[in-house]
PDB file of C-alpha atoms in Angstrom:
ATOM      1  CA  MET A   1       9.901  -0.598  21.893  1.00  0.00           C
ATOM      2  CA  ALA A   2      13.179   1.319  21.932  1.00  0.00           C
ATOM      3  CA  THR A   3      13.709   4.780  23.351  1.00  0.00           C
ATOM      4  CA  GLN A   4      15.422   7.476  21.312  1.00  0.00           C
ATOM      5  CA  ASP A   5      17.255  10.561  22.555  1.00  0.00           C
ATOM      6  CA  ARG A   6      15.382  13.009  24.749  1.00  0.00           C
ATOM      7  CA  GLY A   7      12.961  10.326  25.813  1.00  0.00           C
ATOM      8  CA  VAL A   8      11.129  10.088  22.479  1.00  0.00           C
ATOM      9  CA  LEU A   9       9.795   6.613  21.850  1.00  0.00           C
ATOM     10  CA  ALA A  10      10.968   4.960  18.634  1.00  0.00           C
ATOM     11  CA  PRO A  11       8.188   3.815  16.314  1.00  0.00           C
ATOM     12  CA  THR A  12       6.987   0.240  16.584  1.00  0.00           C
ATOM     13  CA  VAL A  13       7.019  -1.770  13.339  1.00  0.00           C
ATOM     14  CA  ARG A  14       4.783  -4.845  13.307  1.00  0.00           C
ATOM     15  CA  ARG A  15       2.284  -6.904  11.360  1.00  0.00           C
ATOM     16  CA  ALA A  16      -1.175  -5.355  11.282  1.00  0.00           C
ATOM     17  CA  GLY A  17      -4.423  -7.072  12.206  1.00  0.00           C
ATOM     18  CA  LEU A  18      -8.137  -6.347  12.074  1.00  0.00           C
ATOM     19  CA  VAL A  19      -7.882  -4.148  15.166  1.00  0.00           C
ATOM     20  CA  ASP A  20      -5.616  -1.785  13.210  1.00  0.00           C
ATOM     21  CA  VAL A  21      -7.986  -1.272  10.271  1.00  0.00           C
ATOM     22  CA  PRO A  22      -9.532   2.018  11.540  1.00  0.00           C
ATOM     23  CA  ALA A  23      -6.127   3.668  12.108  1.00  0.00           C
ATOM     24  CA  ILE A  24      -4.762   2.472   8.750  1.00  0.00           C
ATOM     25  CA  THR A  25      -7.925   3.735   7.071  1.00  0.00           C
ATOM     26  CA  ARG A  26      -7.378   7.229   8.498  1.00  0.00           C
ATOM     27  CA  LEU A  27      -3.867   7.316   7.032  1.00  0.00           C
ATOM     28  CA  ILE A  28      -4.911   6.027   3.600  1.00  0.00           C
ATOM     29  CA  THR A  29      -7.933   8.300   3.187  1.00  0.00           C
ATOM     30  CA  SER A  30      -6.003  11.387   4.268  1.00  0.00           C
ATOM     31  CA  GLY A  31      -2.686  10.874   2.530  1.00  0.00           C
ATOM     32  CA  GLY A  32      -2.755   7.604   0.611  1.00  0.00           C
ATOM     33  CA  MET A  33      -3.967   6.820  -2.886  1.00  0.00           C
ATOM     34  CA  ALA A  34      -7.581   6.745  -1.738  1.00  0.00           C
ATOM     35  CA  ALA A  35      -7.421  10.482  -0.976  1.00  0.00           C
ATOM     36  CA  HIS A  36      -7.306  11.131  -4.732  1.00  0.00           C
ATOM     37  CA  TYR A  37     -10.825   9.697  -5.099  1.00  0.00           C
ATOM     38  CA  VAL A  38     -12.520  11.256  -2.071  1.00  0.00           C
ATOM     39  CA  PRO A  39     -14.782  14.175  -3.043  1.00  0.00           C
ATOM     40  CA  PRO A  40     -15.651  16.828  -0.459  1.00  0.00           C
ATOM     41  CA  GLY A  41     -18.166  15.626   2.073  1.00  0.00           C
ATOM     42  CA  ARG A  42     -17.723  11.918   1.323  1.00  0.00           C
ATOM     43  CA  THR A  43     -14.813  11.038   3.588  1.00  0.00           C
ATOM     44  CA  GLN A  44     -16.973   8.724   5.702  1.00  0.00           C
ATOM     45  CA  GLU A  45     -18.106   6.758   2.667  1.00  0.00           C
ATOM     46  CA  ALA A  46     -14.544   6.480   1.378  1.00  0.00           C
ATOM     47  CA  GLY A  47     -13.424   5.276   4.785  1.00  0.00           C
ATOM     48  CA  SER A  48     -16.040   2.540   4.695  1.00  0.00           C
ATOM     49  CA  VAL A  49     -14.756   1.334   1.325  1.00  0.00           C
ATOM     50  CA  VAL A  50     -11.126   1.304   2.503  1.00  0.00           C
ATOM     51  CA  ARG A  51     -12.008  -0.520   5.732  1.00  0.00           C
ATOM     52  CA  LEU A  52     -13.852  -3.233   3.823  1.00  0.00           C
ATOM     53  CA  MET A  53     -11.030  -3.706   1.321  1.00  0.00           C
ATOM     54  CA  LEU A  54      -8.471  -3.939   4.117  1.00  0.00           C
ATOM     55  CA  ALA A  55     -10.489  -6.396   6.177  1.00  0.00           C
ATOM     56  CA  HIS A  56     -11.831  -8.568   3.341  1.00  0.00           C
ATOM     57  CA  HIS A  57      -8.879  -8.488   0.968  1.00  0.00           C
ATOM     58  CA  SER A  58      -5.544  -7.073   2.146  1.00  0.00           C
ATOM     59  CA  LEU A  59      -5.503  -8.914   5.472  1.00  0.00           C
ATOM     60  CA  GLU A  60      -6.999 -12.129   4.068  1.00  0.00           C
ATOM     61  CA  ALA A  61      -5.187 -12.582   0.752  1.00  0.00           C
ATOM     62  CA  GLY A  62      -1.997 -10.768   1.708  1.00  0.00           C
ATOM     63  CA  LYS A  63      -0.121  -9.230   4.620  1.00  0.00           C
ATOM     64  CA  VAL A  64       0.016  -5.723   6.039  1.00  0.00           C
ATOM     65  CA  TRP A  65       2.707  -4.094   8.161  1.00  0.00           C
ATOM     66  CA  LEU A  66       2.584  -0.751   9.946  1.00  0.00           C
ATOM     67  CA  ALA A  67       4.792   1.645  11.852  1.00  0.00           C
ATOM     68  CA  GLU A  68       3.187   3.540  14.710  1.00  0.00           C
ATOM     69  CA  GLN A  69       4.467   6.116  17.168  1.00  0.00           C
ATOM     70  CA  THR A  70       1.786   5.302  19.727  1.00  0.00           C
ATOM     71  CA  PRO A  71      -1.145   2.881  19.464  1.00  0.00           C
ATOM     72  CA  GLY A  72      -3.499   4.192  16.777  1.00  0.00           C
ATOM     73  CA  ASP A  73      -1.024   6.779  15.425  1.00  0.00           C
ATOM     74  CA  VAL A  74       0.049   5.064  12.185  1.00  0.00           C
ATOM     75  CA  LEU A  75       3.006   6.744  10.485  1.00  0.00           C
ATOM     76  CA  ALA A  76       3.429   4.343   7.564  1.00  0.00           C
ATOM     77  CA  VAL A  77       1.819   1.225   6.168  1.00  0.00           C
ATOM     78  CA  ALA A  78       2.871  -1.370   3.593  1.00  0.00           C
ATOM     79  CA  ALA A  79       0.509  -3.963   2.110  1.00  0.00           C
ATOM     80  CA  TRP A  80       1.858  -7.081   0.403  1.00  0.00           C
ATOM     81  CA  ARG A  81      -0.059  -9.005  -2.264  1.00  0.00           C
ATOM     82  CA  PRO A  82       1.729 -12.256  -3.083  1.00  0.00           C
ATOM     83  CA  ALA A  83       2.173 -13.799  -6.506  1.00  0.00           C
ATOM     84  CA  THR A  84      -0.412 -16.501  -5.890  1.00  0.00           C
ATOM     85  CA  PRO A  85      -3.753 -17.258  -7.576  1.00  0.00           C
ATOM     86  CA  GLY A  86      -6.656 -15.620  -5.792  1.00  0.00           C
ATOM     87  CA  ALA A  87      -4.573 -12.843  -4.267  1.00  0.00           C
ATOM     88  CA  GLU A  88      -6.083 -10.268  -6.612  1.00  0.00           C
ATOM     89  CA  PRO A  89      -9.640  -9.228  -5.704  1.00  0.00           C
ATOM     90  CA  ASP A  90     -12.411 -10.346  -8.033  1.00  0.00           C
ATOM     91  CA  PRO A  91     -14.121  -7.172  -9.378  1.00  0.00           C
ATOM     92  CA  THR A  92     -17.582  -8.722  -9.286  1.00  0.00           C
ATOM     93  CA  GLU A  93     -17.184  -9.875  -5.688  1.00  0.00           C
ATOM     94  CA  VAL A  94     -15.852  -6.460  -4.687  1.00  0.00           C
ATOM     95  CA  ASP A  95     -18.841  -4.724  -6.301  1.00  0.00           C
ATOM     96  CA  GLN A  96     -21.263  -7.040  -4.524  1.00  0.00           C
ATOM     97  CA  LEU A  97     -19.555  -6.569  -1.160  1.00  0.00           C
ATOM     98  CA  LEU A  98     -19.488  -2.782  -1.397  1.00  0.00           C
ATOM     99  CA  ALA A  99     -23.033  -2.563  -2.724  1.00  0.00           C
ATOM    100  CA  ARG A 100     -24.232  -4.578   0.261  1.00  0.00           C
ATOM    101  CA  GLU A 101     -22.172  -2.827   2.930  1.00  0.00           C
ATOM    102  CA  VAL A 102     -21.812   0.743   1.599  1.00  0.00           C
ATOM    103  CA  GLY A 103     -24.562   1.218  -0.980  1.00  0.00           C
ATOM    104  CA  PRO A 104     -24.370   3.330  -4.161  1.00  0.00           C
ATOM    105  CA  ARG A 105     -20.925   4.884  -4.561  1.00  0.00           C
ATOM    106  CA  GLY A 106     -21.264   6.954  -7.730  1.00  0.00           C
ATOM    107  CA  GLU A 107     -18.654   8.336 -10.078  1.00  0.00           C
ATOM    108  CA  PRO A 108     -15.660   8.530  -7.671  1.00  0.00           C
ATOM    109  CA  TRP A 109     -15.829   4.744  -7.316  1.00  0.00           C
ATOM    110  CA  ASN A 110     -16.080   4.293 -11.098  1.00  0.00           C
ATOM    111  CA  VAL A 111     -13.014   6.498 -11.575  1.00  0.00           C
ATOM    112  CA  GLY A 112     -11.077   4.479  -9.024  1.00  0.00           C
ATOM    113  CA  ARG A 113     -12.105   1.213 -10.625  1.00  0.00           C
ATOM    114  CA  ARG A 114     -10.979   2.386 -14.080  1.00  0.00           C
ATOM    115  CA  ASP A 115      -7.641   3.419 -12.617  1.00  0.00           C
ATOM    116  CA  ALA A 116      -7.257   0.034 -10.901  1.00  0.00           C
ATOM    117  CA  GLN A 117      -7.991  -1.782 -14.160  1.00  0.00           C
ATOM    118  CA  ALA A 118      -5.470   0.373 -16.030  1.00  0.00           C
ATOM    119  CA  ALA A 119      -2.803  -0.286 -13.395  1.00  0.00           C
ATOM    120  CA  ALA A 120      -3.451  -4.044 -13.460  1.00  0.00           C
ATOM    121  CA  ALA A 121      -2.913  -4.074 -17.227  1.00  0.00           C
ATOM    122  CA  LEU A 122       0.633  -2.796 -16.641  1.00  0.00           C
ATOM    123  CA  TRP A 123       1.778  -5.614 -14.374  1.00  0.00           C
ATOM    124  CA  PRO A 124       4.236  -8.017 -16.037  1.00  0.00           C
ATOM    125  CA  ALA A 125       3.209 -11.503 -17.130  1.00  0.00           C
ATOM    126  CA  GLU A 126       5.852 -13.138 -14.924  1.00  0.00           C
ATOM    127  CA  PRO A 127       4.884 -14.008 -11.338  1.00  0.00           C
ATOM    128  CA  HIS A 128       5.209 -10.972  -9.109  1.00  0.00           C
ATOM    129  CA  GLY A 129       4.210  -9.660  -5.729  1.00  0.00           C
ATOM    130  CA  LEU A 130       2.937  -6.136  -5.147  1.00  0.00           C
ATOM    131  CA  LEU A 131       4.091  -3.913  -2.292  1.00  0.00           C
ATOM    132  CA  ILE A 132       1.772  -0.916  -1.897  1.00  0.00           C
ATOM    133  CA  ARG A 133       2.816   1.871   0.444  1.00  0.00           C
ATOM    134  CA  ALA A 134       1.423   4.925   2.190  1.00  0.00           C
ATOM    135  CA  ARG A 135       2.962   7.165   4.823  1.00  0.00           C
ATOM    136  CA  GLN A 136       2.667  10.489   6.519  1.00  0.00           C
ATOM    137  CA  GLN A 137       4.696  13.382   5.142  1.00  0.00           C
ATOM    138  CA  GLY A 138       7.932  14.774   6.551  1.00  0.00           C
ATOM    139  CA  HIS A 139      11.574  13.746   6.924  1.00  0.00           C
ATOM    140  CA  GLU A 140      10.975  11.528   9.951  1.00  0.00           C
ATOM    141  CA  ALA A 141       8.090   9.703   8.262  1.00  0.00           C
ATOM    142  CA  ARG A 142      10.270   9.165   5.192  1.00  0.00           C
ATOM    143  CA  GLU A 143      12.920   7.355   7.202  1.00  0.00           C
ATOM    144  CA  ILE A 144      10.270   5.369   9.046  1.00  0.00           C
ATOM    145  CA  GLY A 145       8.627   4.389   5.767  1.00  0.00           C
ATOM    146  CA  THR A 146      11.934   3.107   4.380  1.00  0.00           C
ATOM    147  CA  ASP A 147      12.648   1.147   7.566  1.00  0.00           C
ATOM    148  CA  LEU A 148       9.164  -0.352   7.321  1.00  0.00           C
ATOM    149  CA  VAL A 149       9.816  -1.641   3.789  1.00  0.00           C
ATOM    150  CA  ARG A 150      13.181  -3.012   4.939  1.00  0.00           C
ATOM    151  CA  THR A 151      11.346  -4.957   7.650  1.00  0.00           C
ATOM    152  CA  VAL A 152       8.770  -6.260   5.168  1.00  0.00           C
ATOM    153  CA  ILE A 153      11.442  -7.501   2.760  1.00  0.00           C
ATOM    154  CA  ARG A 154      13.315  -9.187   5.601  1.00  0.00           C
ATOM    155  CA  ASP A 155      10.150 -10.813   6.971  1.00  0.00           C
ATOM    156  CA  LEU A 156       9.124 -12.105   3.540  1.00  0.00           C
ATOM    157  CA  GLY A 157      12.507 -13.768   3.144  1.00  0.00           C
ATOM    158  CA  PRO A 158      13.943 -15.302  -0.039  1.00  0.00           C
ATOM    159  CA  SER A 159      11.569 -15.523  -2.979  1.00  0.00           C
ATOM    160  CA  PRO A 160      11.893 -16.477  -6.642  1.00  0.00           C
ATOM    161  CA  ASP A 161       9.356 -13.825  -7.614  1.00  0.00           C
ATOM    162  CA  LEU A 162       9.727 -10.262  -8.786  1.00  0.00           C
ATOM    163  CA  VAL A 163       8.582  -7.582  -6.322  1.00  0.00           C
ATOM    164  CA  ILE A 164       6.910  -4.428  -7.643  1.00  0.00           C
ATOM    165  CA  ALA A 165       6.701  -1.512  -5.223  1.00  0.00           C
ATOM    166  CA  VAL A 166       3.948   1.050  -5.772  1.00  0.00           C
ATOM    167  CA  SER A 167       4.611   4.570  -4.470  1.00  0.00           C
ATOM    168  CA  LEU A 168       2.620   7.789  -4.738  1.00  0.00           C
ATOM    169  CA  SER A 169       5.479  10.100  -5.709  1.00  0.00           C
ATOM    170  CA  GLU A 170       8.904  10.016  -7.306  1.00  0.00           C
ATOM    171  CA  ALA A 171      10.478  10.989  -3.986  1.00  0.00           C
ATOM    172  CA  GLU A 172       8.873   8.026  -2.230  1.00  0.00           C
ATOM    173  CA  GLY A 173      10.014   5.692  -4.980  1.00  0.00           C
ATOM    174  CA  LEU A 174      13.600   6.957  -4.793  1.00  0.00           C
ATOM    175  CA  GLU A 175      13.660   6.104  -1.104  1.00  0.00           C
ATOM    176  CA  LEU A 176      13.646   2.415  -2.052  1.00  0.00           C
ATOM    177  CA  GLU A 177      16.840   2.514  -4.123  1.00  0.00           C
ATOM    178  CA  GLU A 178      18.947   1.884  -1.016  1.00  0.00           C
ATOM    179  CA  LEU A 179      17.006  -1.371  -0.553  1.00  0.00           C
ATOM    180  CA  GLY A 180      17.893  -2.616  -4.027  1.00  0.00           C
ATOM    181  CA  PHE A 181      14.843  -1.493  -5.980  1.00  0.00           C
ATOM    182  CA  ASP A 182      15.468   0.019  -9.406  1.00  0.00           C
ATOM    183  CA  GLY A 183      13.756   0.937 -12.676  1.00  0.00           C
ATOM    184  CA  LEU A 184      11.660   3.696 -11.095  1.00  0.00           C
ATOM    185  CA  HIS A 185       9.149   5.092 -13.572  1.00  0.00           C
ATOM    186  CA  GLU A 186       5.909   7.022 -13.592  1.00  0.00           C
ATOM    187  CA  VAL A 187       2.579   5.567 -14.669  1.00  0.00           C
ATOM    188  CA  ARG A 188      -0.232   7.935 -15.598  1.00  0.00           C
ATOM    189  CA  LEU A 189      -3.728   6.635 -14.887  1.00  0.00           C
ATOM    190  CA  PRO A 190      -6.971   7.527 -16.712  1.00  0.00           C
ATOM    191  CA  SER A 191      -7.920   9.955 -13.922  1.00  0.00           C
ATOM    192  CA  ARG A 192      -4.563  11.743 -14.438  1.00  0.00           C
ATOM    193  CA  ALA A 193      -3.302  10.481 -11.114  1.00  0.00           C
ATOM    194  CA  SER A 194       0.225   9.062 -11.105  1.00  0.00           C
ATOM    195  CA  LEU A 195       1.843   6.020  -9.585  1.00  0.00           C
ATOM    196  CA  TRP A 196       5.575   5.426  -9.363  1.00  0.00           C
ATOM    197  CA  LEU A 197       6.707   1.831  -9.822  1.00  0.00           C
ATOM    198  CA  CYS A 198      10.056   0.190  -9.183  1.00  0.00           C
ATOM    199  CA  GLU A 199      11.233  -3.403  -9.068  1.00  0.00           C
ATOM    200  CA  LEU A 200      13.248  -5.703  -6.867  1.00  0.00           C
ATOM    201  CA  ARG A 201      14.456  -8.897  -8.493  1.00  0.00           C
ATOM    202  CA  PRO A 202      15.575 -11.920  -6.467  1.00  0.00           C
ATOM    203  CA  HIS A 203      19.286 -12.617  -6.304  1.00  0.00           C
ATOM    204  CA  ASP A 204      20.056 -16.321  -6.384  1.00  0.00           C
ATOM    205  CA  GLY A 205      17.670 -17.075  -3.555  1.00  0.00           C
ATOM    206  CA  ALA A 206      19.423 -14.756  -1.116  1.00  0.00           C
ATOM    207  CA  PRO A 207      17.359 -12.609   1.254  1.00  0.00           C
ATOM    208  CA  ARG A 208      16.416  -9.339  -0.405  1.00  0.00           C
ATOM    209  CA  ALA A 209      17.435  -7.140   2.529  1.00  0.00           C
TER     210      ALA A 209
END
């Protein structure tokens, strides 16, 4: 871990594991996409859903990276879902898992599921990987979030597949232009929430960043 000016420790960027699920969950439920579906008084339930999806899907079928200032203080997270069969969660299996572990979830869950189905219908037919991001707010977190994506792209290495990055705002999507992403556009979901998508296409097998 490097040291910045005035003795401030630089954030650590690394692959996440099961031990990191609680800290990532706090970030996602407070400022990530999941926050859009959390009604007052149901933060604990929403956290349970996010923890299960991270542990049983994101970390099993894909890869997750994080940037943290100190252990447990996650500033940004990026989850990668590869363009391989089985990487996308089966809706029936997800329902069964959450029913068993969380119990009845009510309308917020139904809204989130409809949004997820609408988003999935927008993905292109060609093979593609998904890069889903969340970060804290502020100028410093913005730079850290961009550096995190740069690390992810470097770690993934050359790929013949399209990469689609999913951001929660236009500003977050624009941050990725310096990494070669383009085509930023807004997608409105049934719940009236918005996602911002942009693409990174492979360049003759060369590393993407």
